Amino acid sequence: MLPTKLLKASTFRLTLAYLALFCISAGVLFGFVYVASSTNMERQTEETITAEINGILDQYRLRGLGGLRNTIAARAAAKPDRASIYLLVDRTDRIMAGNIDRWPEGQDKDESYFHFLIETGEDGDGEPTFHRAIARGFLLQNNARLLVGRDIEERLASQAALLNTLLIGGGIMIVLGVAGGLVMSRWMLGRLDDVNRATTRIMMGDLTQRFVAKGSGDEFDELARNLNRMLDRIERLLAGMRQVTDNVAHDLRTPLNRLRSRIEVALMDEQSDESRELLEATVRDADSLIQTFNAILSIARAESGEQQAEFEPFSLREMAQDVTELYEPLGEERSITVHLRAQADAVVVGNRHLVAQALANLVDNAIKYGAEGGHVLVEVRTRPVPMLVVTDDGPGIPAEMRERALERFVRLDPERSTPGNGLGLSLVAAVARLHEARLQLEDAKPGLRVSIAFPSLPERGAQLTRQEVRSLA
């Protein structure tokens, strides 16, 4: 049985389409050859019969019926194998001369060609054997009749042999065409598999992966060289971006932390109420700047895909339990119960730290915007795919605003009365894209339900190395 992948390959389908077109063309050509050959054989037979008829009729005009009888008798004796057929009968159908024993049944007095059977002997069981023949009949004086024809059994056998040869040749051509298509498709799939494996590793963050050129100088080698050059440039750009990011992290985040520390030191001294309030507000602003800066860096790194190289299997239930326990005290401050429901465990492949950060953002938003005294439910589901679900009983997000809520620095609170920088859901969306997960915002009636559906292990397994797959078993 052919592999499903091979049957779905575009190269195999293209080969089959070309083979079908070629078979149709070859069938038309073979049909033309067969019809032309058969027609030529039939014409040669009729021309041979016509030449014999003309010679016999010349004898009849010169020598009369008696001379015709002698001519027929002489020709019949000269060709006892009855390749040529002669028969002369009088008006009572009595045989005057010839090499067959009776006039064919059903033949009237017209002079057109007709086909009939002649008995040629007996087979091993004593049954008569017959050959097919073609002939023309003529009405002579005194209602005598003349029959001249040919045994066409050998010609028909040649036509049948030609037809069988063409059919066998066509069958061999189809078999060779399909075999060639399979070989070519396997070769093409092999080259494409090399490209797919390399691109999979690249998408998982391994930018050191390169495409191998076979040295044949074909289009695949040219594509490999171009892709390698592109990867070299991308790697240099990402390296430059990481360097800039590190520099920014060092040059901005460190001074912000120092500024915050100095303000805290200043708060230890005696301050007026107004000064203390200003310094505390400055600390909060510094914390907000640091959080915003960290969120931007996390989103940038998630969207770059470089952290796919750190993917590994981890338990959603254990990760969700850690996040839930971390945010339970924050919920208690607003009399909100944070509850985890995970009846079964689900294992996914990804970056545990980023997924935990995304879940933390969802739980934090649920507590921040949920109804005071309400509930926040964190669920780990295994069907139909591994899934994280966070549900609150707050005001929710209108359906027309849910897409916009995933954009950066977008806050749906027009008065911006709640703390935040508008990057929480943006980071969740970036983490979901990094893990090829489906992020969905729904109405919980009341409240908001946010779900992250991860690819199941079989789907993700196609992108893992053998060692990683074995570690999941």
Coordinates of C-alpha atoms in Angstrom, one line a residue:
M1 CA 0.0 0.0 0.0
L2 CA 1.4 3.4 -1.0
P3 CA 2.1 5.9 1.8
T4 CA -0.7 8.5 2.2
K5 CA 1.9 11.2 2.1
L6 CA 3.2 10.0 -1.3
L7 CA -0.4 9.8 -2.7
K8 CA -1.0 13.4 -1.6
A9 CA 2.3 14.7 -3.0
S10 CA 1.8 17.3 -5.7
T11 CA 4.7 15.8 -7.7
F12 CA 2.9 12.4 -7.8
R13 CA -0.4 14.0 -8.8
L14 CA 1.4 16.0 -11.5
T15 CA 3.1 12.8 -12.7
L16 CA -0.3 11.0 -12.8
A17 CA -1.9 14.0 -14.7
Y18 CA 1.0 14.0 -17.2
L19 CA 0.8 10.2 -17.5
A20 CA -2.9 10.4 -18.1
L21 CA -2.4 13.0 -20.8
F22 CA 0.4 11.0 -22.3
C23 CA -1.7 7.8 -22.2
I24 CA -4.6 9.6 -24.0
S25 CA -2.1 10.8 -26.7
A26 CA -0.5 7.4 -27.0
G27 CA -4.0 5.8 -27.1
V28 CA -5.0 8.1 -30.0
L29 CA -1.7 7.3 -31.8
F30 CA -2.0 3.5 -31.2
G31 CA -5.6 3.6 -32.4
F32 CA -4.5 5.5 -35.5
V33 CA -1.8 2.9 -36.1
Y34 CA -4.1 0.0 -35.7
V35 CA -6.9 1.5 -37.8
A36 CA -4.5 2.5 -40.5
S37 CA -2.8 -0.9 -40.5
S38 CA -6.1 -2.8 -40.6
T39 CA -7.4 -0.6 -43.3
N40 CA -4.3 -1.0 -45.4
M41 CA -4.5 -4.8 -45.0
E42 CA -8.1 -4.9 -46.0
R43 CA -7.4 -2.7 -49.0
Q44 CA -4.5 -4.9 -50.1
T45 CA -6.8 -8.0 -49.8
E46 CA -9.5 -6.3 -51.9
E47 CA -7.0 -5.1 -54.5
T48 CA -5.7 -8.7 -54.8
I49 CA -9.2 -10.0 -55.3
T50 CA -10.0 -7.2 -57.8
A51 CA -6.8 -8.0 -59.8
E52 CA -7.8 -11.7 -60.0
I53 CA -11.3 -10.8 -60.9
N54 CA -10.1 -8.6 -63.8
G55 CA -7.9 -11.4 -65.1
I56 CA -10.6 -14.0 -64.9
L57 CA -13.2 -11.8 -66.6
D58 CA -10.8 -11.1 -69.4
Q59 CA -10.6 -14.9 -70.0
Y60 CA -14.3 -15.1 -69.9
R61 CA -14.7 -12.4 -72.5
L62 CA -12.2 -14.0 -74.8
R63 CA -13.0 -17.7 -74.4
G64 CA -16.5 -17.8 -73.1
L65 CA -17.9 -19.9 -70.3
G66 CA -16.0 -23.1 -71.2
G67 CA -12.7 -21.2 -71.3
L68 CA -13.6 -19.6 -67.9
R69 CA -14.3 -23.1 -66.4
N70 CA -10.8 -24.3 -67.6
T71 CA -9.2 -21.1 -66.1
I72 CA -11.0 -21.6 -62.8
A73 CA -10.0 -25.2 -62.6
A74 CA -6.4 -24.5 -63.4
R75 CA -6.2 -21.7 -60.8
A76 CA -7.9 -23.9 -58.1
A77 CA -5.5 -26.7 -58.8
A78 CA -2.5 -24.3 -58.6
K79 CA -3.6 -23.0 -55.1
P80 CA -4.9 -26.1 -53.2
D81 CA -4.4 -24.2 -49.8
R82 CA -7.3 -22.0 -50.8
A83 CA -5.6 -18.8 -50.0
S84 CA -7.5 -17.7 -53.1
I85 CA -11.0 -18.9 -53.4
Y86 CA -12.7 -19.7 -56.7
L87 CA -16.2 -21.2 -57.5
L88 CA -18.1 -21.4 -60.8
V89 CA -21.7 -22.8 -60.7
D90 CA -24.3 -23.1 -63.4
R91 CA -27.9 -21.9 -63.1
T92 CA -28.9 -25.0 -61.1
D93 CA -26.0 -24.3 -58.6
R94 CA -24.1 -27.3 -59.9
I95 CA -20.4 -26.9 -59.4
M96 CA -18.5 -26.4 -62.7
A97 CA -15.1 -25.6 -61.2
G98 CA -13.6 -24.3 -58.0
N99 CA -11.9 -25.2 -54.7
I100 CA -14.9 -24.9 -52.3
D101 CA -17.8 -27.3 -52.2
R102 CA -20.9 -24.9 -52.2
W103 CA -22.0 -21.4 -52.8
P104 CA -22.1 -19.4 -49.5
E105 CA -25.5 -19.2 -47.9
G106 CA -27.3 -15.9 -48.0
Q107 CA -25.3 -14.5 -50.9
D108 CA -27.6 -13.0 -53.6
K109 CA -26.8 -11.8 -57.1
D110 CA -25.2 -8.4 -56.2
E111 CA -21.5 -7.8 -56.8
S112 CA -20.5 -6.4 -53.5
Y113 CA -17.9 -7.9 -51.0
F114 CA -19.3 -10.1 -48.3
H115 CA -17.8 -12.3 -45.5
F116 CA -18.4 -15.9 -44.9
L117 CA -16.9 -19.1 -43.3
I118 CA -15.2 -21.9 -45.2
E119 CA -14.5 -25.3 -43.8
T120 CA -10.9 -26.1 -43.7
G121 CA -10.8 -29.6 -42.0
E122 CA -11.3 -31.2 -38.7
D123 CA -9.7 -30.7 -35.3
G124 CA -8.4 -33.4 -33.0
D125 CA -11.9 -34.2 -31.7
G126 CA -13.3 -34.6 -35.2
E127 CA -15.1 -31.3 -35.2
P128 CA -15.0 -29.2 -38.4
T129 CA -12.7 -26.1 -38.4
F130 CA -13.5 -22.9 -40.2
H131 CA -11.7 -19.9 -41.6
R132 CA -13.1 -16.5 -42.3
A133 CA -13.1 -15.3 -45.9
I134 CA -14.1 -12.4 -48.1
A135 CA -15.3 -12.6 -51.7
R136 CA -17.3 -11.1 -54.5
G137 CA -19.9 -12.9 -56.7
F138 CA -20.9 -12.2 -60.3
L139 CA -23.8 -13.3 -62.4
L140 CA -22.8 -14.5 -65.9
Q141 CA -24.6 -15.6 -69.0
N142 CA -27.2 -18.4 -68.7
N143 CA -27.5 -17.5 -65.0
A144 CA -24.1 -19.0 -64.2
R145 CA -22.4 -17.5 -61.2
L146 CA -18.8 -16.8 -60.4
L147 CA -17.3 -16.4 -56.9
V148 CA -13.7 -15.0 -56.3
G149 CA -12.3 -14.4 -52.8
R150 CA -9.5 -14.8 -50.3
D151 CA -9.0 -16.6 -47.0
I152 CA -8.5 -13.7 -44.5
E153 CA -7.8 -15.8 -41.4
E154 CA -4.1 -15.0 -41.5
R155 CA -4.8 -11.3 -42.0
L156 CA -7.2 -11.2 -39.1
A157 CA -4.6 -13.1 -36.9
S158 CA -2.0 -10.4 -37.9
Q159 CA -4.5 -7.7 -36.9
A160 CA -5.2 -9.4 -33.6
A161 CA -1.4 -9.7 -32.9
L162 CA -0.9 -6.0 -33.7
L163 CA -3.8 -5.1 -31.3
N164 CA -2.3 -7.3 -28.6
T165 CA 1.1 -5.8 -29.1
L166 CA -0.3 -2.2 -28.9
L167 CA -2.2 -3.1 -25.7
I168 CA 0.8 -4.8 -24.1
G169 CA 3.0 -1.9 -25.1
G170 CA 0.4 0.6 -23.6
G171 CA 0.3 -1.4 -20.4
I172 CA 4.0 -1.5 -20.1
M173 CA 4.1 2.3 -20.8
I174 CA 1.5 2.9 -18.0
V175 CA 3.4 0.7 -15.5
L176 CA 6.7 2.3 -16.3
G177 CA 5.0 5.8 -16.1
V178 CA 3.6 5.0 -12.7
A179 CA 6.9 3.5 -11.5
G180 CA 8.7 6.6 -12.8
G181 CA 6.2 8.8 -11.1
L182 CA 6.7 7.0 -7.8
V183 CA 10.5 7.2 -8.1
M184 CA 10.4 10.9 -9.0
S185 CA 7.9 11.7 -6.3
R186 CA 10.0 9.8 -3.7
W187 CA 13.1 11.7 -4.8
M188 CA 11.2 15.0 -4.7
L189 CA 9.6 14.2 -1.3
G190 CA 13.0 13.3 0.0
R191 CA 14.4 16.7 -1.0
L192 CA 11.3 18.5 0.4
D193 CA 11.5 16.5 3.7
D194 CA 15.1 17.7 4.1
V195 CA 13.8 21.3 3.7
N196 CA 10.8 20.7 6.0
R197 CA 13.0 19.2 8.7
A198 CA 15.3 22.1 8.6
T199 CA 12.6 24.7 8.6
T200 CA 10.9 23.0 11.5
R201 CA 14.1 23.2 13.5
I202 CA 14.4 26.9 12.5
M203 CA 10.9 27.6 13.5
M204 CA 11.7 26.0 16.9
G205 CA 14.4 28.6 17.4
D206 CA 17.5 26.8 16.1
L207 CA 18.8 29.5 13.7
T208 CA 22.1 27.6 13.3
Q209 CA 20.2 25.1 11.1
R210 CA 21.2 25.2 7.5
F211 CA 19.9 23.6 4.3
V212 CA 22.2 21.0 2.7
A213 CA 23.0 21.4 -1.0
K214 CA 23.5 18.0 -2.8
G215 CA 25.9 19.5 -5.3
S216 CA 23.7 18.7 -8.3
G217 CA 23.3 22.4 -9.2
D218 CA 19.6 22.0 -9.6
E219 CA 16.8 24.3 -8.4
F220 CA 16.9 22.7 -4.9
D221 CA 20.5 23.5 -4.5
E222 CA 19.9 27.1 -5.6
L223 CA 17.0 27.3 -3.2
A224 CA 19.2 25.9 -0.4
R225 CA 21.9 28.5 -1.1
N226 CA 19.4 31.4 -1.1
L227 CA 17.8 30.2 2.1
N228 CA 21.1 29.8 3.8
R229 CA 22.1 33.3 2.9
M230 CA 18.7 34.5 4.1
L231 CA 19.2 32.7 7.4
D232 CA 22.7 34.1 7.8
R233 CA 21.2 37.6 7.5
I234 CA 18.3 36.8 9.9
E235 CA 20.7 35.4 12.4
R236 CA 22.8 38.5 12.2
L237 CA 19.8 40.7 12.6
L238 CA 18.5 38.7 15.6
A239 CA 21.9 38.8 17.2
G240 CA 21.9 42.5 16.7
M241 CA 18.4 42.8 18.1
R242 CA 19.3 40.7 21.2
Q243 CA 22.4 42.8 21.7
V244 CA 20.3 46.0 21.5
T245 CA 17.7 44.5 23.9
D246 CA 20.4 43.5 26.4
N247 CA 21.9 47.0 26.1
V248 CA 18.5 48.6 26.6
A249 CA 17.8 46.2 29.5
H250 CA 21.1 47.2 31.1
D251 CA 20.9 50.9 30.3
L252 CA 17.3 51.6 31.2
R253 CA 16.1 48.9 33.6
T254 CA 19.2 49.2 35.9
P255 CA 18.8 53.0 36.3
L256 CA 15.1 52.6 37.0
N257 CA 15.8 50.0 39.7
R258 CA 18.5 52.3 41.2
L259 CA 16.1 55.2 41.2
R260 CA 13.5 53.2 42.9
S261 CA 16.0 52.0 45.6
R262 CA 17.1 55.6 46.2
I263 CA 13.5 56.7 46.7
E264 CA 12.9 53.9 49.1
V265 CA 16.0 55.0 51.0
A266 CA 14.7 58.5 51.1
L267 CA 11.4 57.3 52.5
M268 CA 13.3 55.9 55.5
D269 CA 14.1 59.4 56.6
E270 CA 11.7 61.9 58.1
Q271 CA 9.5 63.4 55.4
S272 CA 6.5 65.6 55.4
D273 CA 3.3 63.9 54.5
E274 CA 3.2 65.6 51.1
S275 CA 6.8 64.6 50.3
R276 CA 6.2 61.1 51.4
E277 CA 3.1 60.8 49.3
L278 CA 5.0 62.2 46.2
L279 CA 7.9 59.7 46.8
E280 CA 5.5 56.8 47.2
A281 CA 3.8 57.8 44.0
T282 CA 7.2 58.0 42.3
V283 CA 8.0 54.4 43.5
R284 CA 4.7 53.2 42.0
D285 CA 5.4 54.9 38.7
A286 CA 8.9 53.3 38.7
D287 CA 7.4 49.9 39.3
S288 CA 4.9 50.5 36.5
L289 CA 7.7 51.5 34.1
I290 CA 9.7 48.4 35.1
Q291 CA 6.7 46.2 34.6
T292 CA 5.9 47.7 31.2
F293 CA 9.5 47.4 30.1
N294 CA 9.6 43.7 31.2
A295 CA 6.3 43.0 29.4
I296 CA 7.6 44.6 26.2
L297 CA 10.8 42.5 26.3
S298 CA 8.8 39.4 27.0
I299 CA 6.4 40.0 24.0
A300 CA 9.3 40.8 21.7
R301 CA 11.2 37.6 22.6
A302 CA 8.0 35.5 22.3
E303 CA 7.2 36.9 18.9
S304 CA 10.8 36.4 17.7
G305 CA 10.4 32.7 18.2
E306 CA 13.9 32.3 19.5
Q307 CA 12.6 30.7 22.8
Q308 CA 11.2 27.7 20.9
A309 CA 14.6 26.2 21.3
E310 CA 13.8 26.0 25.0
F311 CA 10.6 24.0 24.5
E312 CA 10.2 20.9 26.6
P313 CA 7.3 18.8 27.9
F314 CA 5.7 20.0 31.1
S315 CA 2.5 19.5 33.1
L316 CA -0.2 22.1 32.7
R317 CA -1.8 21.0 36.0
E318 CA 1.4 21.5 38.0
M319 CA 2.1 24.9 36.4
A320 CA -1.5 26.0 36.9
Q321 CA -1.4 25.0 40.5
D322 CA 1.7 27.1 41.1
V323 CA 0.1 30.1 39.5
T324 CA -3.2 29.6 41.4
E325 CA -1.5 29.4 44.7
L326 CA 0.6 32.5 43.9
Y327 CA -2.6 34.6 43.2
E328 CA -4.8 33.3 46.0
P329 CA -3.6 35.9 48.5
L330 CA -4.2 38.7 45.9
G331 CA -7.8 37.4 45.4
E332 CA -8.4 37.4 49.1
E333 CA -7.6 41.1 49.3
R334 CA -10.7 41.6 47.1
S335 CA -12.7 38.8 48.6
I336 CA -12.4 36.8 45.4
T337 CA -11.9 33.1 45.5
V338 CA -9.3 31.7 43.1
H339 CA -10.1 28.1 42.4
L340 CA -8.3 25.4 40.3
R341 CA -10.2 22.6 38.6
A342 CA -7.9 20.0 37.1
Q343 CA -9.4 16.5 37.3
A344 CA -6.8 15.1 34.8
D345 CA -3.3 16.2 33.9
A346 CA -2.4 17.4 30.4
V347 CA 1.2 17.4 29.1
V348 CA 2.1 20.0 26.5
V349 CA 5.4 20.9 24.8
G350 CA 6.5 24.5 25.2
N351 CA 8.2 27.1 27.3
R352 CA 6.9 26.6 30.8
H353 CA 8.0 30.0 32.1
L354 CA 6.2 31.9 29.2
V355 CA 3.0 29.8 29.6
A356 CA 3.0 30.4 33.3
Q357 CA 3.5 34.2 32.7
A358 CA 0.5 34.2 30.3
L359 CA -1.7 32.3 32.8
A360 CA -0.6 34.7 35.5
N361 CA -1.6 37.7 33.3
L362 CA -5.1 36.1 32.8
V363 CA -5.6 35.4 36.5
D364 CA -4.4 38.9 37.4
N365 CA -6.8 40.5 34.9
A366 CA -9.6 38.2 36.2
I367 CA -9.0 39.3 39.8
K368 CA -8.5 43.0 38.8
Y369 CA -11.7 43.2 36.7
G370 CA -13.8 40.6 38.5
A371 CA -16.7 41.3 40.8
E372 CA -15.7 41.9 44.4
G373 CA -16.7 38.8 46.4
G374 CA -16.8 36.7 43.2
H375 CA -14.9 33.8 41.9
V376 CA -12.1 33.1 39.4
L377 CA -12.0 29.6 38.0
V378 CA -8.8 28.2 36.5
E379 CA -9.4 24.9 34.5
V380 CA -7.0 22.4 33.0
R381 CA -8.8 20.4 30.3
T382 CA -7.6 17.4 28.2
R383 CA -10.4 17.1 25.7
P384 CA -10.4 17.6 22.8
V385 CA -6.9 19.1 23.2
P386 CA -4.9 20.3 26.2
M387 CA -6.4 23.5 27.2
L388 CA -6.1 26.3 29.9
V389 CA -9.4 28.1 30.7
V390 CA -9.7 31.2 33.0
T391 CA -13.3 32.3 33.9
D392 CA -14.4 35.3 36.0
D393 CA -17.7 36.9 36.9
G394 CA -16.8 40.5 36.1
P395 CA -18.2 42.8 33.4
G396 CA -16.5 40.8 30.5
I397 CA -15.5 42.3 27.2
P398 CA -18.0 43.1 24.4
A399 CA -17.7 40.8 21.4
E400 CA -16.8 43.7 19.1
M401 CA -13.9 44.8 21.3
R402 CA -12.2 41.4 21.9
E403 CA -9.9 41.5 18.9
R404 CA -8.8 45.0 19.9
A405 CA -8.2 44.0 23.5
L406 CA -5.3 41.8 22.2
E407 CA -3.4 44.7 20.8
R408 CA -0.6 46.4 22.6
F409 CA -1.3 49.3 25.0
V410 CA -5.0 49.0 24.5
R411 CA -7.1 49.4 27.7
L412 CA -10.8 49.1 27.5
D413 CA -11.3 51.1 30.7
P414 CA -11.8 54.6 29.3
E415 CA -11.0 56.3 32.6
R416 CA -7.9 54.0 33.2
S417 CA -8.9 53.8 36.8
T418 CA -7.4 50.4 37.2
P419 CA -3.6 49.8 37.3
G420 CA -2.0 48.3 34.2
N421 CA -0.2 49.0 31.0
G422 CA -2.4 47.4 28.4
L423 CA 0.1 44.7 27.6
G424 CA -1.3 41.7 29.6
L425 CA -3.5 40.2 26.9
S426 CA -0.9 41.2 24.2
L427 CA 1.6 38.9 26.0
V428 CA -0.9 36.1 26.2
A429 CA -1.6 36.4 22.5
A430 CA 2.1 36.4 21.7
V431 CA 2.7 33.3 23.9
A432 CA -0.2 31.5 22.2
R433 CA 1.2 32.2 18.7
L434 CA 4.6 31.0 19.8
H435 CA 3.1 27.7 20.9
E436 CA 0.8 27.5 17.9
A437 CA -2.2 27.5 20.3
R438 CA -5.6 28.9 19.7
L439 CA -6.6 31.9 22.0
Q440 CA -10.3 32.5 22.4
L441 CA -12.3 35.1 24.4
E442 CA -15.9 34.2 25.2
D443 CA -18.8 35.5 27.2
A444 CA -19.1 33.6 30.5
K445 CA -22.6 35.1 31.2
P446 CA -21.6 36.9 33.3
G447 CA -17.9 37.6 33.0
L448 CA -15.2 36.6 30.6
R449 CA -13.9 33.2 29.7
V450 CA -10.4 33.0 28.1
S451 CA -9.1 29.7 26.7
I452 CA -5.8 28.7 25.3
A453 CA -6.0 25.5 23.3
F454 CA -2.6 23.9 22.8
P455 CA -1.7 21.4 20.0
S456 CA -2.0 17.8 21.1
L457 CA 1.2 15.8 21.4
P458 CA 0.7 13.9 18.1
E459 CA 0.5 17.2 16.3
R460 CA 3.4 18.7 18.1
G461 CA 5.3 15.4 17.9
A462 CA 5.8 15.9 14.2
Q463 CA 8.1 18.8 15.0
L464 CA 10.2 17.2 17.7
T465 CA 13.4 15.4 17.4
R466 CA 13.5 11.6 18.0
Q467 CA 15.1 12.2 21.4
E468 CA 12.4 14.6 22.5
V469 CA 9.7 12.2 21.3
R470 CA 11.3 9.4 23.3
S471 CA 11.3 11.7 26.4
L472 CA 7.5 12.1 26.1
A473 CA 6.8 8.4 26.1

